[in-house]
Tab-separated table of C-alpha atoms and ligand atoms in Angstrom:
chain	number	residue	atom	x	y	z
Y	436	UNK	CA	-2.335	-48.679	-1.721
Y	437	UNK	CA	-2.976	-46.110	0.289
Y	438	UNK	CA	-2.052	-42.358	-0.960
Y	439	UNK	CA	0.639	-40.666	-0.207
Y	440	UNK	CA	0.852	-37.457	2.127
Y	441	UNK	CA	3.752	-34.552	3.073
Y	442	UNK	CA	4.014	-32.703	5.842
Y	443	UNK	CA	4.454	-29.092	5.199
Y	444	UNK	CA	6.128	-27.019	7.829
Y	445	UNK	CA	6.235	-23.475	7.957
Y	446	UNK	CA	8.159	-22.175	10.978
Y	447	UNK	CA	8.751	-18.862	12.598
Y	448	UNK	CA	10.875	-17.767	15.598
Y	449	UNK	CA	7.753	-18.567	18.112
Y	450	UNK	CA	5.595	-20.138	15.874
Y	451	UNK	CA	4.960	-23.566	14.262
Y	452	UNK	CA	2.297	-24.362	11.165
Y	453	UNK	CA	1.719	-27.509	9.653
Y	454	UNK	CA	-0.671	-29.438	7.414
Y	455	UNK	CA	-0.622	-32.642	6.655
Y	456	UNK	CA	-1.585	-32.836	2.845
Y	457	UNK	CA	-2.628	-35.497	-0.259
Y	458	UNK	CA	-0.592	-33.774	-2.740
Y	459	UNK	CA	-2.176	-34.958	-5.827
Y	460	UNK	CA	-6.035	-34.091	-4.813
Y	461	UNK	CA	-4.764	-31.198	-3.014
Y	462	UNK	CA	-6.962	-32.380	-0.005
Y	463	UNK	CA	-5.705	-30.925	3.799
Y	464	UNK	CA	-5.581	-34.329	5.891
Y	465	UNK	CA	-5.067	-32.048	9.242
Y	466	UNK	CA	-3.700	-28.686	9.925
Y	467	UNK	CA	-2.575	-26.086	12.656
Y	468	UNK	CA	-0.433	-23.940	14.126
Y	469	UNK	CA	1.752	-23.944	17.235
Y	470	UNK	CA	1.784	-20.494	19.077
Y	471	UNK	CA	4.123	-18.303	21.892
Y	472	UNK	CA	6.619	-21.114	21.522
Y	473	UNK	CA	9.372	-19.880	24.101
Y	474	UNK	CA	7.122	-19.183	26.495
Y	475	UNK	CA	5.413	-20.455	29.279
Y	476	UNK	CA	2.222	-19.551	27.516
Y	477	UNK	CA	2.174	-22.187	24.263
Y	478	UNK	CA	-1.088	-22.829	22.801
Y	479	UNK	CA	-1.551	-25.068	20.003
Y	480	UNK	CA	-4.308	-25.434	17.978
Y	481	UNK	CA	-5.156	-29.020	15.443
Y	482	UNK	CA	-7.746	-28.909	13.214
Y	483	UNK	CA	-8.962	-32.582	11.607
Y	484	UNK	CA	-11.746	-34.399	10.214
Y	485	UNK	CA	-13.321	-30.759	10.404
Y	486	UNK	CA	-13.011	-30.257	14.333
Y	487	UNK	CA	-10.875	-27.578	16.093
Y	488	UNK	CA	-8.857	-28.923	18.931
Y	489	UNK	CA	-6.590	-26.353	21.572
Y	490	UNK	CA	-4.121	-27.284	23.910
Y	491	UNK	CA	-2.328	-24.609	26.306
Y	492	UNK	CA	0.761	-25.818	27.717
Y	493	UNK	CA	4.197	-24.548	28.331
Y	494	UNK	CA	6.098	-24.860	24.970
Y	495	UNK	CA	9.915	-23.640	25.481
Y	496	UNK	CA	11.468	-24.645	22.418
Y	497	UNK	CA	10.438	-25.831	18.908
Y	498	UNK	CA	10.773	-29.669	20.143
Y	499	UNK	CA	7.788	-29.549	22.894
Y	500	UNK	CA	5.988	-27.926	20.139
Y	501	UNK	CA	6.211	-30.642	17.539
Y	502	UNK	CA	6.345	-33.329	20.261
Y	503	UNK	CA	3.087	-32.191	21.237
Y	504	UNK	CA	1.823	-31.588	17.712
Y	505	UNK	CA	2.191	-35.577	17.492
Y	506	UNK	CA	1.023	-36.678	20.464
Y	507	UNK	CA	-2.445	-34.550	19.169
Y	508	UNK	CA	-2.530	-36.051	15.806
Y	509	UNK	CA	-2.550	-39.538	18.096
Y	510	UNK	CA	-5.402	-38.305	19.632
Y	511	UNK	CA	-7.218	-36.405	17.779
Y	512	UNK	CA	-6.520	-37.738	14.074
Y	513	UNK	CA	-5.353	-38.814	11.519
Y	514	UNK	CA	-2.935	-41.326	12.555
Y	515	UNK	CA	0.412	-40.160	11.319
Y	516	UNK	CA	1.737	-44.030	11.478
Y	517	UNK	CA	-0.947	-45.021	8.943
Y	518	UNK	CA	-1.202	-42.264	6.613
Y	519	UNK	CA	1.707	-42.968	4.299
Y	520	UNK	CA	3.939	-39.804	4.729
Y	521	UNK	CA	6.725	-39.577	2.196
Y	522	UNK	CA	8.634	-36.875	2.976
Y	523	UNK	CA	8.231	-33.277	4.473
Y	524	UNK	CA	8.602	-30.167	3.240
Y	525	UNK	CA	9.901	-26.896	4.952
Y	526	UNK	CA	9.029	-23.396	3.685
Y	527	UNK	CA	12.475	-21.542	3.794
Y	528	UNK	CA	12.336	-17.502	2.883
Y	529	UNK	CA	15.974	-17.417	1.103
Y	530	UNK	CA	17.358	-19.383	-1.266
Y	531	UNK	CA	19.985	-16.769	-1.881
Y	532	UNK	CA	21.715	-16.942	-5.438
Y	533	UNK	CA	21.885	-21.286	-4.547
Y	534	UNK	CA	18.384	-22.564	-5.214
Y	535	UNK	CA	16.575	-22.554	-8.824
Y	536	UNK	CA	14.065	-24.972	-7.135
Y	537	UNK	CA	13.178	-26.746	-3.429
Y	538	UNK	CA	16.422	-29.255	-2.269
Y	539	UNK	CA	16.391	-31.816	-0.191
Y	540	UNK	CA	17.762	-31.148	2.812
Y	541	UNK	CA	21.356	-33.074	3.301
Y	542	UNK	CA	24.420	-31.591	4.843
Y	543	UNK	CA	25.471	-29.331	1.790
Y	544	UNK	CA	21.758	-27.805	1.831
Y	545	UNK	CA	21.526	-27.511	5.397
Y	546	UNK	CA	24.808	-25.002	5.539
Y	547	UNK	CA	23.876	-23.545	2.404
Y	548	UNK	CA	20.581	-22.215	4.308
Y	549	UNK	CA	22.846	-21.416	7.402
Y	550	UNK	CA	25.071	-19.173	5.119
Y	551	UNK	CA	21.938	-17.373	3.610
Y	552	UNK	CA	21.146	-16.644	7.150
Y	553	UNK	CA	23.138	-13.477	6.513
Y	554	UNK	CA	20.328	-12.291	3.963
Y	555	UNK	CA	17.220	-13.332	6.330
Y	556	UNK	CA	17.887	-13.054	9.750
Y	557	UNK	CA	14.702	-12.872	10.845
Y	558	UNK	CA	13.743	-15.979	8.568
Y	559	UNK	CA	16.279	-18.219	7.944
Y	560	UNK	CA	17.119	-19.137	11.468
Y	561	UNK	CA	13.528	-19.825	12.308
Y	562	UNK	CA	13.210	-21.819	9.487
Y	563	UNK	CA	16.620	-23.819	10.388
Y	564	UNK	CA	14.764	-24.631	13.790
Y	565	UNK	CA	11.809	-26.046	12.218
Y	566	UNK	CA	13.655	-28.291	9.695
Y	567	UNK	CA	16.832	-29.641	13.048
Y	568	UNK	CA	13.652	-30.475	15.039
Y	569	UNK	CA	11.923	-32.171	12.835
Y	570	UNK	CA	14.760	-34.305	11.222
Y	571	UNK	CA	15.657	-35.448	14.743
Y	572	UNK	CA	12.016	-36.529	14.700
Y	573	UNK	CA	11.426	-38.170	11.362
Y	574	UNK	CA	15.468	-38.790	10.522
Y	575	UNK	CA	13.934	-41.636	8.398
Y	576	UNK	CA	11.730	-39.494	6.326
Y	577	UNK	CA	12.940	-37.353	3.348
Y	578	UNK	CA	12.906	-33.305	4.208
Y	579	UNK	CA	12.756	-30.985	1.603
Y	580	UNK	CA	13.620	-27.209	2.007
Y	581	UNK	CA	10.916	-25.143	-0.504
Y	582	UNK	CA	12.494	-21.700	-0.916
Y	583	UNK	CA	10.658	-18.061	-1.711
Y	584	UNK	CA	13.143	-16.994	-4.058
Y	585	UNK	CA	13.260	-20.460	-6.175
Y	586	UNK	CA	11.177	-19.009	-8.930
Y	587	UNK	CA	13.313	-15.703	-9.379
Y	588	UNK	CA	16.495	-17.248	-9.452
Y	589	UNK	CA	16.630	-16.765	-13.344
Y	590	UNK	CA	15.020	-13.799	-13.183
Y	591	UNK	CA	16.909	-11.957	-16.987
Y	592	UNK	CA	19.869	-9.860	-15.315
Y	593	UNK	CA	18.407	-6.601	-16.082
Y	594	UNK	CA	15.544	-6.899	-13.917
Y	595	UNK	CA	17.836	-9.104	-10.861
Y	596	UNK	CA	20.561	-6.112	-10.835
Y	597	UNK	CA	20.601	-3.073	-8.749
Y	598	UNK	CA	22.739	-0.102	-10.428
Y	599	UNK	CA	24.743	-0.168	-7.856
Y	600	UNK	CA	28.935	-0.165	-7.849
Y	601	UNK	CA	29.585	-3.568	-9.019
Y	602	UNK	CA	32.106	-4.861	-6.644
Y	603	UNK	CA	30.291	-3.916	-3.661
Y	604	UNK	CA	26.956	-6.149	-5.195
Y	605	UNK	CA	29.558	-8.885	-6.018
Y	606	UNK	CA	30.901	-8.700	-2.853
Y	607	UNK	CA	27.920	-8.814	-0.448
Y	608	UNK	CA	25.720	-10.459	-2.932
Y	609	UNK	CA	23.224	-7.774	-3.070
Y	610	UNK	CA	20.823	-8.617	-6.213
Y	611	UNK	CA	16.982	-9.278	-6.202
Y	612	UNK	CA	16.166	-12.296	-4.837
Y	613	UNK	CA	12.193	-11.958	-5.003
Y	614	UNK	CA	10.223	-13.696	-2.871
Y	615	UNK	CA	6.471	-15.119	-3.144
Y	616	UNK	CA	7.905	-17.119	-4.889
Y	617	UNK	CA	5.763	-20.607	-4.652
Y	618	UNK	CA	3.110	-18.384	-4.867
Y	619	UNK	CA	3.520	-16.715	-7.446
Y	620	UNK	CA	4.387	-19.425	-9.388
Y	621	UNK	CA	1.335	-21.783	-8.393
Y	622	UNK	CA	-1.255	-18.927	-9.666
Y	623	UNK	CA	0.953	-18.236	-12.640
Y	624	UNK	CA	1.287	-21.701	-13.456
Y	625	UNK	CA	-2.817	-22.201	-13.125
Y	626	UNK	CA	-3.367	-19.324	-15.304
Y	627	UNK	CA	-1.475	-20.986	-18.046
Y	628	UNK	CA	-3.045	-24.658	-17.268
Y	629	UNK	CA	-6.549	-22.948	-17.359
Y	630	UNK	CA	-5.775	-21.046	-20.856
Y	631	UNK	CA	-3.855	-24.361	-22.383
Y	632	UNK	CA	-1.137	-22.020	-23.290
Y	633	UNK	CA	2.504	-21.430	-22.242
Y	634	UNK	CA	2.659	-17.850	-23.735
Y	635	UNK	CA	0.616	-16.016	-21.801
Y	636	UNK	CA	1.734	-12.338	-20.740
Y	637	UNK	CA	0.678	-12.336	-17.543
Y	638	UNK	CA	0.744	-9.980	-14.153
Y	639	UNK	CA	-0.126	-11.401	-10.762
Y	640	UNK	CA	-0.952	-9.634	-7.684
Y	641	UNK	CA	-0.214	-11.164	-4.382
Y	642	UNK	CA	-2.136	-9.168	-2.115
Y	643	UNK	CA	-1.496	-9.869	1.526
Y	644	UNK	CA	-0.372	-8.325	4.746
Y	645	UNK	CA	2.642	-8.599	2.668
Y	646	UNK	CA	2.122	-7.830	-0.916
Y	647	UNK	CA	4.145	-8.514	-4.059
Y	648	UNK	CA	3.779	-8.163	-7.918
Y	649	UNK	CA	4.811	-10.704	-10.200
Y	650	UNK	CA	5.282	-10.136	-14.446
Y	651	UNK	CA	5.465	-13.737	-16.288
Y	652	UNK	CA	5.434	-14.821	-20.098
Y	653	UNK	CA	3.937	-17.974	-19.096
Y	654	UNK	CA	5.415	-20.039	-16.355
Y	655	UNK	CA	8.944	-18.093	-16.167
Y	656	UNK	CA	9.304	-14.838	-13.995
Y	657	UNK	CA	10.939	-11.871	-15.900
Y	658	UNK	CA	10.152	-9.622	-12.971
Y	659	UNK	CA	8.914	-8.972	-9.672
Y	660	UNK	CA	8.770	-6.410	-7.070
Y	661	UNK	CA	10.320	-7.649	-3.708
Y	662	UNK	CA	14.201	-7.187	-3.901
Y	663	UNK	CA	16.968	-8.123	-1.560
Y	664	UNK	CA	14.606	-8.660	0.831
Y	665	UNK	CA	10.252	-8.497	1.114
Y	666	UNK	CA	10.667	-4.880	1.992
Y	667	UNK	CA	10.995	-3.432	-2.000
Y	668	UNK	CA	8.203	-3.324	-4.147
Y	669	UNK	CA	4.629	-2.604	-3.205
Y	670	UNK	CA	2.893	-0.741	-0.260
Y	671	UNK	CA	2.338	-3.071	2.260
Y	672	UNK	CA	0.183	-3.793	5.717
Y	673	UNK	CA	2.932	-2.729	7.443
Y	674	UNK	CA	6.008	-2.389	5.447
Y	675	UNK	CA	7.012	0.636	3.491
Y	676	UNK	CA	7.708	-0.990	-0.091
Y	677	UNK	CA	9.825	1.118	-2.459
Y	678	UNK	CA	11.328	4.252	-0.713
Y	679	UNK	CA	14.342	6.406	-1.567
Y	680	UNK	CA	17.252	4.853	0.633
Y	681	UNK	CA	18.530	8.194	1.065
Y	682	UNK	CA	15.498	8.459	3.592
Y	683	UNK	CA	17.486	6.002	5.567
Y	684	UNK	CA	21.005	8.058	5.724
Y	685	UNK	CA	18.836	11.019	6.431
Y	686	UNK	CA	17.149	9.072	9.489
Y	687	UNK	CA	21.276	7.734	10.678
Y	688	UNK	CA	22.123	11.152	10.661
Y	689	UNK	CA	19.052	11.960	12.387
Y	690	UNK	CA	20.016	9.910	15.298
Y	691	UNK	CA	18.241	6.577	14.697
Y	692	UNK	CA	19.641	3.484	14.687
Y	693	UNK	CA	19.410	0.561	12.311
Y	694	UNK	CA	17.687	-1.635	14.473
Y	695	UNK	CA	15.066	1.308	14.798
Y	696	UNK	CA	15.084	2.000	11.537
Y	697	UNK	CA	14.174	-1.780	10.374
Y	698	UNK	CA	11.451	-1.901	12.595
Y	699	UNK	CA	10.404	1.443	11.318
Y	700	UNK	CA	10.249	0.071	7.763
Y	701	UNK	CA	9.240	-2.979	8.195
Y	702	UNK	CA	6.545	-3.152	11.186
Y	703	UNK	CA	5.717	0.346	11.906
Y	704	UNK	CA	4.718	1.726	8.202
Y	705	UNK	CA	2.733	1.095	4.971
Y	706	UNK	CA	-1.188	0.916	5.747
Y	707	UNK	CA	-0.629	0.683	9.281
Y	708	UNK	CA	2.092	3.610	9.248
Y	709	UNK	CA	-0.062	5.819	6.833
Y	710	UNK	CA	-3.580	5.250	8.397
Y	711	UNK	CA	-2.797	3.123	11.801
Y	712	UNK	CA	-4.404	0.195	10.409
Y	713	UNK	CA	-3.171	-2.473	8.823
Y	714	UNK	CA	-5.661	-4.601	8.026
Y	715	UNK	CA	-7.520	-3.600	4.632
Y	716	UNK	CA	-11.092	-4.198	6.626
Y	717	UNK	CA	-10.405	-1.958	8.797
Y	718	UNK	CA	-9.093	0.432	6.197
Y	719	UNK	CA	-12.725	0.375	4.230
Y	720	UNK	CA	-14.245	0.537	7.376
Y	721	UNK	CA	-12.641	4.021	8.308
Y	722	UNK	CA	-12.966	5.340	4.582
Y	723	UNK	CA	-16.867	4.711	4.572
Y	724	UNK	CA	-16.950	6.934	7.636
Y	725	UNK	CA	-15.107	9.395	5.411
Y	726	UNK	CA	-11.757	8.967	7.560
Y	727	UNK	CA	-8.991	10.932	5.756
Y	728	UNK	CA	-6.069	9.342	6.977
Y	729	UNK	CA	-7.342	5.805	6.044
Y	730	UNK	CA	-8.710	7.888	2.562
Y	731	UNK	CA	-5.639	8.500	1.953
Y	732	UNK	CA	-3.774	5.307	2.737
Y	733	UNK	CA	-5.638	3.660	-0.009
Y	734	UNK	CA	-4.779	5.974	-2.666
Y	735	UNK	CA	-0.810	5.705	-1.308
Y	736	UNK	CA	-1.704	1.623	-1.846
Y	737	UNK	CA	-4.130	2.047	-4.878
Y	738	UNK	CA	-1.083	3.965	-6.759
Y	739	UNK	CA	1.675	1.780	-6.097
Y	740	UNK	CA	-0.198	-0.840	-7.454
Y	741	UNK	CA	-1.538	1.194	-10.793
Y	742	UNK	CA	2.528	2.280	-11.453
Y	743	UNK	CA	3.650	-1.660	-11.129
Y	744	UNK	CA	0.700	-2.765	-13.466
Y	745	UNK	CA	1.646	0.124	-15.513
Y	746	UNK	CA	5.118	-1.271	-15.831
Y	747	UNK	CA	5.116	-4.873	-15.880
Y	748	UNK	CA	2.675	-4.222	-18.903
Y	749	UNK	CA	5.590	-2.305	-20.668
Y	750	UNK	CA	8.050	-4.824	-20.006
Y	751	UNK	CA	5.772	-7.929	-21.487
Y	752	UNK	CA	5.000	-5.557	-24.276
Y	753	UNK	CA	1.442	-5.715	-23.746
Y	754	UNK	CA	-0.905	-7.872	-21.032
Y	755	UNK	CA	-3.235	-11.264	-21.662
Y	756	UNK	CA	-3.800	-11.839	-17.328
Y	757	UNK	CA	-4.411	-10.121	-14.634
Y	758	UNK	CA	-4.724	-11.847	-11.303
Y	759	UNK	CA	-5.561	-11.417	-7.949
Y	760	UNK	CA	-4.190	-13.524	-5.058
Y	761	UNK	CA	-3.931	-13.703	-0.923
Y	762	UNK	CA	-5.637	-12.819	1.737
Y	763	UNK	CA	-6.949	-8.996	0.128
Y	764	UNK	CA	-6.285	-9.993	-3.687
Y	765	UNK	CA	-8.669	-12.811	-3.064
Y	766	UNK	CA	-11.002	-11.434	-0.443
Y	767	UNK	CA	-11.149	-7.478	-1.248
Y	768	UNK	CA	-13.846	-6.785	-4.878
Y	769	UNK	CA	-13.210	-2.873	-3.355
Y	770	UNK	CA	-9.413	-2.901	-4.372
Y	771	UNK	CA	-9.740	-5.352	-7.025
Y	772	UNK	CA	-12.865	-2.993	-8.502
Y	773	UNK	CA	-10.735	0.288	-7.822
Y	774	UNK	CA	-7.871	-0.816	-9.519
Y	775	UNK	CA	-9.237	-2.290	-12.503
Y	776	UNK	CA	-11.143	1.593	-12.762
Y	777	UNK	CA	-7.738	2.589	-13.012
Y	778	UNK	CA	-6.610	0.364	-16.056
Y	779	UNK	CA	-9.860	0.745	-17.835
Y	780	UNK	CA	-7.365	2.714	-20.464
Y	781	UNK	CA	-6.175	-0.865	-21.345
Y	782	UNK	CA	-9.543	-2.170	-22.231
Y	783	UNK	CA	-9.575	-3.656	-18.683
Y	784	UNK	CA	-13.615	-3.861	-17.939
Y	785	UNK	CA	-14.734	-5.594	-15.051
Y	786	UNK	CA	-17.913	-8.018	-14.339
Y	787	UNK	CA	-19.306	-6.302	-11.265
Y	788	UNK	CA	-21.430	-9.193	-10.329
Y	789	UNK	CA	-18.434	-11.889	-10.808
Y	790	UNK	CA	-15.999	-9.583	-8.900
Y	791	UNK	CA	-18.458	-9.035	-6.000
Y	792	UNK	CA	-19.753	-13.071	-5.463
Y	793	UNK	CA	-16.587	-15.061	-6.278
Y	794	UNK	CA	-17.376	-18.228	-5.938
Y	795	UNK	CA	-14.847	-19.537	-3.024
Y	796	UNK	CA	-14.891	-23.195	-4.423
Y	797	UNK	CA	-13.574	-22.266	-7.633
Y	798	UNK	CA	-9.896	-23.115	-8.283
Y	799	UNK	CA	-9.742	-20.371	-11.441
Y	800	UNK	CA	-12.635	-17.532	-10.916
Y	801	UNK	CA	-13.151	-14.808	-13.927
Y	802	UNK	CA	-14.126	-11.343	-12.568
Y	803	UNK	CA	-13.659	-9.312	-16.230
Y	804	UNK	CA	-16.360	-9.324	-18.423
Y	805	UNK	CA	-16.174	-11.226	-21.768
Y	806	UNK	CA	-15.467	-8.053	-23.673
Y	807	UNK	CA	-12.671	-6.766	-21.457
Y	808	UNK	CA	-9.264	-6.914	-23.501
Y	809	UNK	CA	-7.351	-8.533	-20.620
Y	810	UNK	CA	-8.717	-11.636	-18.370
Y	811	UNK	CA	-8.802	-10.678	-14.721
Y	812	UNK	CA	-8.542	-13.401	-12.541
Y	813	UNK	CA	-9.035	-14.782	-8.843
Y	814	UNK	CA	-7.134	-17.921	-7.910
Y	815	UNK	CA	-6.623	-18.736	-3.994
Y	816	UNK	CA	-2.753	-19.064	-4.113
Y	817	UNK	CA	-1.925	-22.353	-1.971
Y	818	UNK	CA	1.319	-22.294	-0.639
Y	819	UNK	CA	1.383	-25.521	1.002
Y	820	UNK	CA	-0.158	-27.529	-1.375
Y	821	UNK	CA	2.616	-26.758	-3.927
Y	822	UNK	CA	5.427	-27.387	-1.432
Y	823	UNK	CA	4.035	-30.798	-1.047
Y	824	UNK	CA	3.868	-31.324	-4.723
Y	825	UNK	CA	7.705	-29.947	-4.868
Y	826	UNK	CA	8.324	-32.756	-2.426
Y	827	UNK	CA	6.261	-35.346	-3.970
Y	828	UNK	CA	8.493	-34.331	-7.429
Y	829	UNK	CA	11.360	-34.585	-5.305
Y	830	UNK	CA	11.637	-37.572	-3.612
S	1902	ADP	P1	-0.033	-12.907	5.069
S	1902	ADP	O1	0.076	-14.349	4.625
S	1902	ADP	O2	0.839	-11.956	4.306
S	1902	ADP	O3	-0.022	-12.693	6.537
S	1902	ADP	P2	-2.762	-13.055	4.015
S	1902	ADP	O4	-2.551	-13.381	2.588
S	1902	ADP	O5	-3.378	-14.073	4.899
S	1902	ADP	O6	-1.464	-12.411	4.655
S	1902	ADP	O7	-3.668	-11.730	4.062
S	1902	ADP	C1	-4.021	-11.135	5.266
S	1902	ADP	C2	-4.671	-9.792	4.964
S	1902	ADP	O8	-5.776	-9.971	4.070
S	1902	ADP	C3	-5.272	-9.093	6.167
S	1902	ADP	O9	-4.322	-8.327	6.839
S	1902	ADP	C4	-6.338	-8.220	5.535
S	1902	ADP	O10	-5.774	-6.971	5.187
S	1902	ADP	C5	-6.699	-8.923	4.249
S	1902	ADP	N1	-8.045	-9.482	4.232
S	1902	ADP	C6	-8.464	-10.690	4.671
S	1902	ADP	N2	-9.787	-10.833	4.465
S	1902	ADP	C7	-10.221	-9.687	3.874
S	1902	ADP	C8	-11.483	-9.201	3.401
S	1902	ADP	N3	-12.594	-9.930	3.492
S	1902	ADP	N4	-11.523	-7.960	2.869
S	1902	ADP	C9	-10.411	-7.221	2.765
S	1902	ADP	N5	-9.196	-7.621	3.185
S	1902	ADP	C10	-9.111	-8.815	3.720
C-alpha cells in the first residue's frame, strides 16, 4: 500500500505555507509558501523532488493561492491524486481555554476558533481563511486544527494565573495560554525518547524571531513564558517580552494609542528596538565591530534568558536538560556558548567543539561535555512534522 501523507497548512493574513509530509518517516514529499496574497503581486514558490519552482501571478484571496498551489503540484510533483493524503492539518495560534490537544475541524470546532478570535486577532482569522478554503477544496478529506496553546492547557494553576482581580480574569478569560506549543512539546518529548525516561527535569529554549522558554518534568509543561498572548516572556527579534504594563498606561496618557502601542511592542522593539536589528546575524555582526547598541542588545537578550533558566530550575527543583531549539537556538553556538558561561554555577560545562560543528543531520545533538552536570541539547524543533503526526493520531 502506498504510505500515507498530510498536508500541513500554516496560514497568515497574506501568506500561505504548506508541506506535504510522510508522517511516520518524517520525510517532506513537497513544500512552499504562497506570498503577497491580496495583491496583485502573488508569488508562489514549490519546492519537490529537490527543485525550486516560482510562479508570479495575481493572487487576491486565499483561494487563487491554493488553487494555484495545486495546479503546481500537477505540474511540478508529486501528484496529489496518487499520494494517499489522509487528512490535513492546520496550524491555529489559540486554542483558548477549549483545546488540550489538535480537533478535528467540524462545526463546533470551527466556531470555537471563531470565538477565540477575540484572543488572536491577528492569528486566528488568518488561520480561519486557510482552513474555509481548503475544506471547500478537499470537503472529502479530514481537517484537523493543531493549536499553539494545546500543550499548556494543563499548565498547574499557579503558573496559568495572573494575580490579577479575579472576576475581571473570569470574565475576559485572561490566563496564560502559552504558545510554542507543538514545539515545545516535540523537542521535549525527544529529549525524553532519547534518555528512555519520563522524569526528566527539563528546560527548553525556543529561540526564534520569536522566542519562548518552556520548564517540563518529562512530557507535561508546568511552565512557560509566553502568556495571554506571544508578547510575555523572553526578549524577542522584535517584540518586547516581559515589561511592566504600567509602561503602557504611562504611554495612553502620553498620547499614544493602542493600536500604536501594539505595534510598538510587538514589531518595533526587542533586538530590533534595542539595537535596530533584528536578526541575531546581524546582531554578532555589529558586536564584532564593537557596536554598542547591538553590545548591548545582547546582554538585554543574554539576561532575560539567564533569569528564566534561573527560574524554571527553581521551580523543577533542580535541572537534568537543557535544550536549544529554532532558527538561533539551533543555528547560534555564540548565544548557546554565552549562556551556558552564565550557568557554569550549575555545573553546566560545555563541549566547545560539539557546540561549534553540530552535526545538522542529527535528530538529538549533545553540545555539553560528558562531565557537565546537566545535558545540553540541540534538536531542530519540526513543527509540521508533528502536526501531521497529530493528524495521523487523529483520524
Ligand atoms: P520564526 O519561526 O520565529 O520566524 P525562526 O525559528 O525561523 O523564526 O528563526 C529565525 C531567526 O533565527 C532569524 O531572525 C535569526 O535571528 C536567527 N538565525 C537564523 N540563522 C542563524 C544563524 N546562523 N546564526 C544566528 N542566528 C540565526
Amino acid at each position: 500500500m502506498t504510505k500515507q501523507t498530510v498536508f500541513v497548512i500554516n496560514s497568515g493574513s497574506s501568506s500561505l505555507k504548506y508541506q506535504l509530509i510522510e508522517p511516520v518517516s518524517g520525510e517532506v514529499l513537497a513544500k512552499g509558501i504562497a506570498e503577497r496574497i491580496g495583491t496583485d503581486k502573488g508569488e508562489i514558490t514549490h519546492e519537490a523532488n529537490g527543485e525550486k519552482h516560482h510562479d508570479a501571478l495575481p493572487l487576491p484571496t486565499h483561494k487563487e493561492a491554493f488553487t494555484r498551489i495545486v495546479e503546481m503540484f500537477k505540474e511540478n510533483g508529486p501528484d496529489l491524486d496518487s499520494a494517499n493524503v489522509v487528512g490535513c492539518g492546520h496550524r491555529v495560534v489559540q486554542g483558548g481555554w477549549y483545546f488540550r490537544g489538535s480537533a478535528v475541524i467540524n462545526q463546533d470546532t470551527h466556531a470555537k476558533i471563531v470565538e477565540l478570535c477575540d484572543l488572536a486577532p491577528l492569528h486566528n482569522p488568518a488561520h480561519l481563511i486557510g482552513i474555509d478554503t481548503a475544506m471547500e477544496l478537499w470537503p472529502d478529506l479530514p481537517h484537523v486544527a493543531a493549536f499553539d496553546t494545546a500543550f499548556f492547557h494543563d499548565l498547574p494553576t499557579e503558573t496559568q494565573t495572573y494575580a490579577l482581580e479575579k472576576e475581571t480574569a473570569a470574565k475576559y478569560h485572561i490566563r496564560r495560554y502559552g504558545a510554542h506549543g507543538t514545539s515545545h512539546e516535540y523537542v521535549s518529548g525527544l529529549v525524553c525518547d532519547h534518555l528512555g525516561r519520563d522524569d526528566v527535569k527539563q528546560i527548553t529554549l525556543h529561540l526564534g524571531n520569536g522566542a519562548s522558554a518552556c520548564a517540563e518534568l518529562g512530557r507535561k509543561a508546568i511552565d512557560t513564558s509566553m502568556g495571554l498572548t506571544p508578547l510575555e516572556g523572553l526578549v524577542m527579534g522584535t517584540r518586547t517580552g516581559d515589561i511592566d504594563p504600567a509602561v503602557v498606561f504611562h504611554l495612553l496618557r502620553k498620547g499614544m494609542n493602542v493600536d500604536e502601542l501594539d505595534t510598538l511592542f510587538n514589531k518595533k522593539s526587542g533586538m530590533l528596538g534595542l539595537c535596530g536589528d533584528n536578526d541575531m546575524r546581524d546582531v554578532w555582526q555589529r558586536c564584532q565591530a564593537g557596536d554598542p547598541d547591538a553590545l548591548h542588545a545582547l546582554q538585554v537578550y543574554l539576561q532575560r534568558l539567564l533569569k528564566y533558566v534561573g527560574a524554571y530550575t527553581a521551580e523543577l527543583g533542580g535541572l537534568d536538560v537543557l535544550t536549544f531549539t529554532a532558527g538561533i537556538g539551533e543555528n547560534d553556538p555564540g548565544i548557546r556558548a554565552k549562556l551556558c558561561e552564565k550557568l557554569a554555577f550549575m555545573g553546566v560545562k560545555l563541549d566547545p567543539e560539539r557546540n561549534e560543528n553540530r552535526d545538522r543531520a542529527a535528530e538529538v545533538w549533545q553540545i555539553s561535555a560528558p562531565d557537565s552536570q546537566v545535558m545540553v541539547l540541540v534538536i531542530p524543533t519540526n513543527e509540521e512534522v508533528a502536526i501531521a503526526r497529530q493528524v495521523l493520531s487523529l483520524i
